[in-house]
Amino acid sequence: MEKNLKEKINEFSQDEKMLNQLSGIFKILGDPTRLRIIYALSFGPQCVSDIAELLEMSQSSISHQLSLLKFTDLVQLKKDGRKNYYSLDDEHVLRLFEDGHQHVKHKIVNK
């Protein structure tokens, strides 16, 4: 076994804060509604009412899901007067979503 690999794995495993945050991100992404919200936000910033209309859900349900996404730093909030606009936090979130989406589509096509 390669010693360097074992050291890398041990170092990765000892960073509990990072492991907990990464685990939390994947838990949050495990909900279809939140994935639909992320997909909507992949087209640009949206306010709660627009997302609710797009997904045909109540504003309170969307707000709740957005608060969970914001807590894990997957989305960010920008206030503009009385409206709150949400967007993906950065390009990593978009890439994570797109890579997962492409992986699933690839697996479905090749079955």
C-alpha atoms as a PDB file:
ATOM      1  CA  MET A   1       0.000   0.000   0.000  1.00  0.00           C
ATOM      2  CA  GLU A   2       1.257   3.426  -0.890  1.00  0.00           C
ATOM      3  CA  LYS A   3       2.275   5.272   2.278  1.00  0.00           C
ATOM      4  CA  ASN A   4       1.517   8.646   0.742  1.00  0.00           C
ATOM      5  CA  LEU A   5      -2.061   7.567   0.035  1.00  0.00           C
ATOM      6  CA  LYS A   6      -2.546   6.360   3.607  1.00  0.00           C
ATOM      7  CA  GLU A   7      -1.231   9.680   4.931  1.00  0.00           C
ATOM      8  CA  LYS A   8      -3.614  11.580   2.663  1.00  0.00           C
ATOM      9  CA  ILE A   9      -6.564   9.495   3.832  1.00  0.00           C
ATOM     10  CA  ASN A  10      -5.596   9.935   7.485  1.00  0.00           C
ATOM     11  CA  GLU A  11      -5.232  13.690   7.012  1.00  0.00           C
ATOM     12  CA  PHE A  12      -8.617  13.849   5.257  1.00  0.00           C
ATOM     13  CA  SER A  13     -10.242  11.762   7.992  1.00  0.00           C
ATOM     14  CA  GLN A  14      -8.878  13.918  10.816  1.00  0.00           C
ATOM     15  CA  ASP A  15     -10.396  17.151   9.514  1.00  0.00           C
ATOM     16  CA  GLU A  16     -13.697  16.714  11.354  1.00  0.00           C
ATOM     17  CA  LYS A  17     -14.973  20.215  10.639  1.00  0.00           C
ATOM     18  CA  MET A  18     -14.540  19.739   6.896  1.00  0.00           C
ATOM     19  CA  LEU A  19     -16.051  16.230   7.013  1.00  0.00           C
ATOM     20  CA  ASN A  20     -19.091  17.487   8.913  1.00  0.00           C
ATOM     21  CA  GLN A  21     -19.608  20.375   6.498  1.00  0.00           C
ATOM     22  CA  LEU A  22     -19.214  18.133   3.451  1.00  0.00           C
ATOM     23  CA  SER A  23     -21.574  15.567   4.935  1.00  0.00           C
ATOM     24  CA  GLY A  24     -24.082  18.334   5.665  1.00  0.00           C
ATOM     25  CA  ILE A  25     -23.963  19.534   2.070  1.00  0.00           C
ATOM     26  CA  PHE A  26     -24.719  16.073   0.724  1.00  0.00           C
ATOM     27  CA  LYS A  27     -27.541  15.629   3.244  1.00  0.00           C
ATOM     28  CA  ILE A  28     -29.102  18.931   2.189  1.00  0.00           C
ATOM     29  CA  LEU A  29     -28.759  17.979  -1.479  1.00  0.00           C
ATOM     30  CA  GLY A  30     -30.643  14.749  -0.770  1.00  0.00           C
ATOM     31  CA  ASP A  31     -34.026  16.457  -1.095  1.00  0.00           C
ATOM     32  CA  PRO A  32     -35.778  16.737  -4.502  1.00  0.00           C
ATOM     33  CA  THR A  33     -37.344  20.113  -3.676  1.00  0.00           C
ATOM     34  CA  ARG A  34     -33.987  21.621  -2.789  1.00  0.00           C
ATOM     35  CA  LEU A  35     -32.514  20.206  -6.006  1.00  0.00           C
ATOM     36  CA  ARG A  36     -35.326  21.845  -7.972  1.00  0.00           C
ATOM     37  CA  ILE A  37     -34.575  25.146  -6.225  1.00  0.00           C
ATOM     38  CA  ILE A  38     -30.878  24.842  -7.068  1.00  0.00           C
ATOM     39  CA  TYR A  39     -31.798  24.101 -10.674  1.00  0.00           C
ATOM     40  CA  ALA A  40     -34.003  27.218 -10.793  1.00  0.00           C
ATOM     41  CA  LEU A  41     -31.186  29.296  -9.305  1.00  0.00           C
ATOM     42  CA  SER A  42     -28.736  27.937 -11.878  1.00  0.00           C
ATOM     43  CA  PHE A  43     -30.435  30.313 -14.343  1.00  0.00           C
ATOM     44  CA  GLY A  44     -29.736  33.326 -12.138  1.00  0.00           C
ATOM     45  CA  PRO A  45     -30.941  35.076  -8.976  1.00  0.00           C
ATOM     46  CA  GLN A  46     -34.601  34.615  -8.075  1.00  0.00           C
ATOM     47  CA  CYS A  47     -36.869  35.995  -5.384  1.00  0.00           C
ATOM     48  CA  VAL A  48     -38.912  33.665  -3.177  1.00  0.00           C
ATOM     49  CA  SER A  49     -42.190  34.437  -4.929  1.00  0.00           C
ATOM     50  CA  ASP A  50     -40.703  33.668  -8.352  1.00  0.00           C
ATOM     51  CA  ILE A  51     -39.273  30.352  -7.162  1.00  0.00           C
ATOM     52  CA  ALA A  52     -42.591  29.469  -5.526  1.00  0.00           C
ATOM     53  CA  GLU A  53     -44.400  30.179  -8.789  1.00  0.00           C
ATOM     54  CA  LEU A  54     -41.867  28.243 -10.871  1.00  0.00           C
ATOM     55  CA  LEU A  55     -42.073  25.191  -8.608  1.00  0.00           C
ATOM     56  CA  GLU A  56     -45.790  25.564  -7.878  1.00  0.00           C
ATOM     57  CA  MET A  57     -45.219  25.585  -4.130  1.00  0.00           C
ATOM     58  CA  SER A  58     -46.061  27.943  -1.284  1.00  0.00           C
ATOM     59  CA  GLN A  59     -43.725  30.803  -0.484  1.00  0.00           C
ATOM     60  CA  SER A  60     -43.374  29.556   3.092  1.00  0.00           C
ATOM     61  CA  SER A  61     -42.223  26.121   1.875  1.00  0.00           C
ATOM     62  CA  ILE A  62     -39.709  27.706  -0.481  1.00  0.00           C
ATOM     63  CA  SER A  63     -38.458  30.064   2.246  1.00  0.00           C
ATOM     64  CA  HIS A  64     -37.917  27.129   4.585  1.00  0.00           C
ATOM     65  CA  GLN A  65     -35.930  25.200   1.979  1.00  0.00           C
ATOM     66  CA  LEU A  66     -33.896  28.281   1.082  1.00  0.00           C
ATOM     67  CA  SER A  67     -32.989  28.817   4.735  1.00  0.00           C
ATOM     68  CA  LEU A  68     -31.555  25.289   4.845  1.00  0.00           C
ATOM     69  CA  LEU A  69     -29.620  25.879   1.635  1.00  0.00           C
ATOM     70  CA  LYS A  70     -28.327  29.184   3.007  1.00  0.00           C
ATOM     71  CA  PHE A  71     -27.290  27.573   6.300  1.00  0.00           C
ATOM     72  CA  THR A  72     -24.994  25.214   4.386  1.00  0.00           C
ATOM     73  CA  ASP A  73     -23.645  28.068   2.219  1.00  0.00           C
ATOM     74  CA  LEU A  74     -25.112  26.648  -0.975  1.00  0.00           C
ATOM     75  CA  VAL A  75     -27.090  29.819  -1.698  1.00  0.00           C
ATOM     76  CA  GLN A  76     -26.641  33.445  -0.788  1.00  0.00           C
ATOM     77  CA  LEU A  77     -29.157  36.165  -0.104  1.00  0.00           C
ATOM     78  CA  LYS A  78     -29.172  39.695  -1.440  1.00  0.00           C
ATOM     79  CA  LYS A  79     -31.807  42.160  -0.267  1.00  0.00           C
ATOM     80  CA  ASP A  80     -33.246  44.640  -2.734  1.00  0.00           C
ATOM     81  CA  GLY A  81     -35.786  46.814  -1.002  1.00  0.00           C
ATOM     82  CA  ARG A  82     -38.539  44.538   0.260  1.00  0.00           C
ATOM     83  CA  LYS A  83     -37.518  41.575  -1.893  1.00  0.00           C
ATOM     84  CA  ASN A  84     -34.948  38.933  -1.072  1.00  0.00           C
ATOM     85  CA  TYR A  85     -33.058  37.538  -4.039  1.00  0.00           C
ATOM     86  CA  TYR A  86     -31.321  34.204  -3.758  1.00  0.00           C
ATOM     87  CA  SER A  87     -28.520  32.933  -5.941  1.00  0.00           C
ATOM     88  CA  LEU A  88     -26.108  30.030  -5.897  1.00  0.00           C
ATOM     89  CA  ASP A  89     -23.238  30.811  -3.545  1.00  0.00           C
ATOM     90  CA  ASP A  90     -20.506  30.267  -6.138  1.00  0.00           C
ATOM     91  CA  GLU A  91     -19.486  28.269  -9.191  1.00  0.00           C
ATOM     92  CA  HIS A  92     -18.649  25.231  -7.025  1.00  0.00           C
ATOM     93  CA  VAL A  93     -22.321  24.770  -6.159  1.00  0.00           C
ATOM     94  CA  LEU A  94     -23.296  24.940  -9.809  1.00  0.00           C
ATOM     95  CA  ARG A  95     -20.537  22.497 -10.769  1.00  0.00           C
ATOM     96  CA  LEU A  96     -21.502  20.072  -8.000  1.00  0.00           C
ATOM     97  CA  PHE A  97     -25.131  20.149  -9.143  1.00  0.00           C
ATOM     98  CA  GLU A  98     -24.289  19.890 -12.853  1.00  0.00           C
ATOM     99  CA  ASP A  99     -21.820  17.040 -12.324  1.00  0.00           C
ATOM    100  CA  GLY A 100     -24.351  15.091 -10.263  1.00  0.00           C
ATOM    101  CA  HIS A 101     -27.070  15.760 -12.822  1.00  0.00           C
ATOM    102  CA  GLN A 102     -24.867  14.643 -15.725  1.00  0.00           C
ATOM    103  CA  HIS A 103     -23.782  11.530 -13.817  1.00  0.00           C
ATOM    104  CA  VAL A 104     -27.392  10.467 -13.248  1.00  0.00           C
ATOM    105  CA  LYS A 105     -28.399  11.222 -16.841  1.00  0.00           C
ATOM    106  CA  HIS A 106     -25.408   9.209 -18.094  1.00  0.00           C
ATOM    107  CA  LYS A 107     -26.336   6.237 -15.896  1.00  0.00           C
ATOM    108  CA  ILE A 108     -29.989   6.342 -17.001  1.00  0.00           C
ATOM    109  CA  VAL A 109     -29.079   6.462 -20.705  1.00  0.00           C
ATOM    110  CA  ASN A 110     -26.593   3.604 -20.388  1.00  0.00           C
ATOM    111  CA  LYS A 111     -28.929   1.178 -18.598  1.00  0.00           C
END
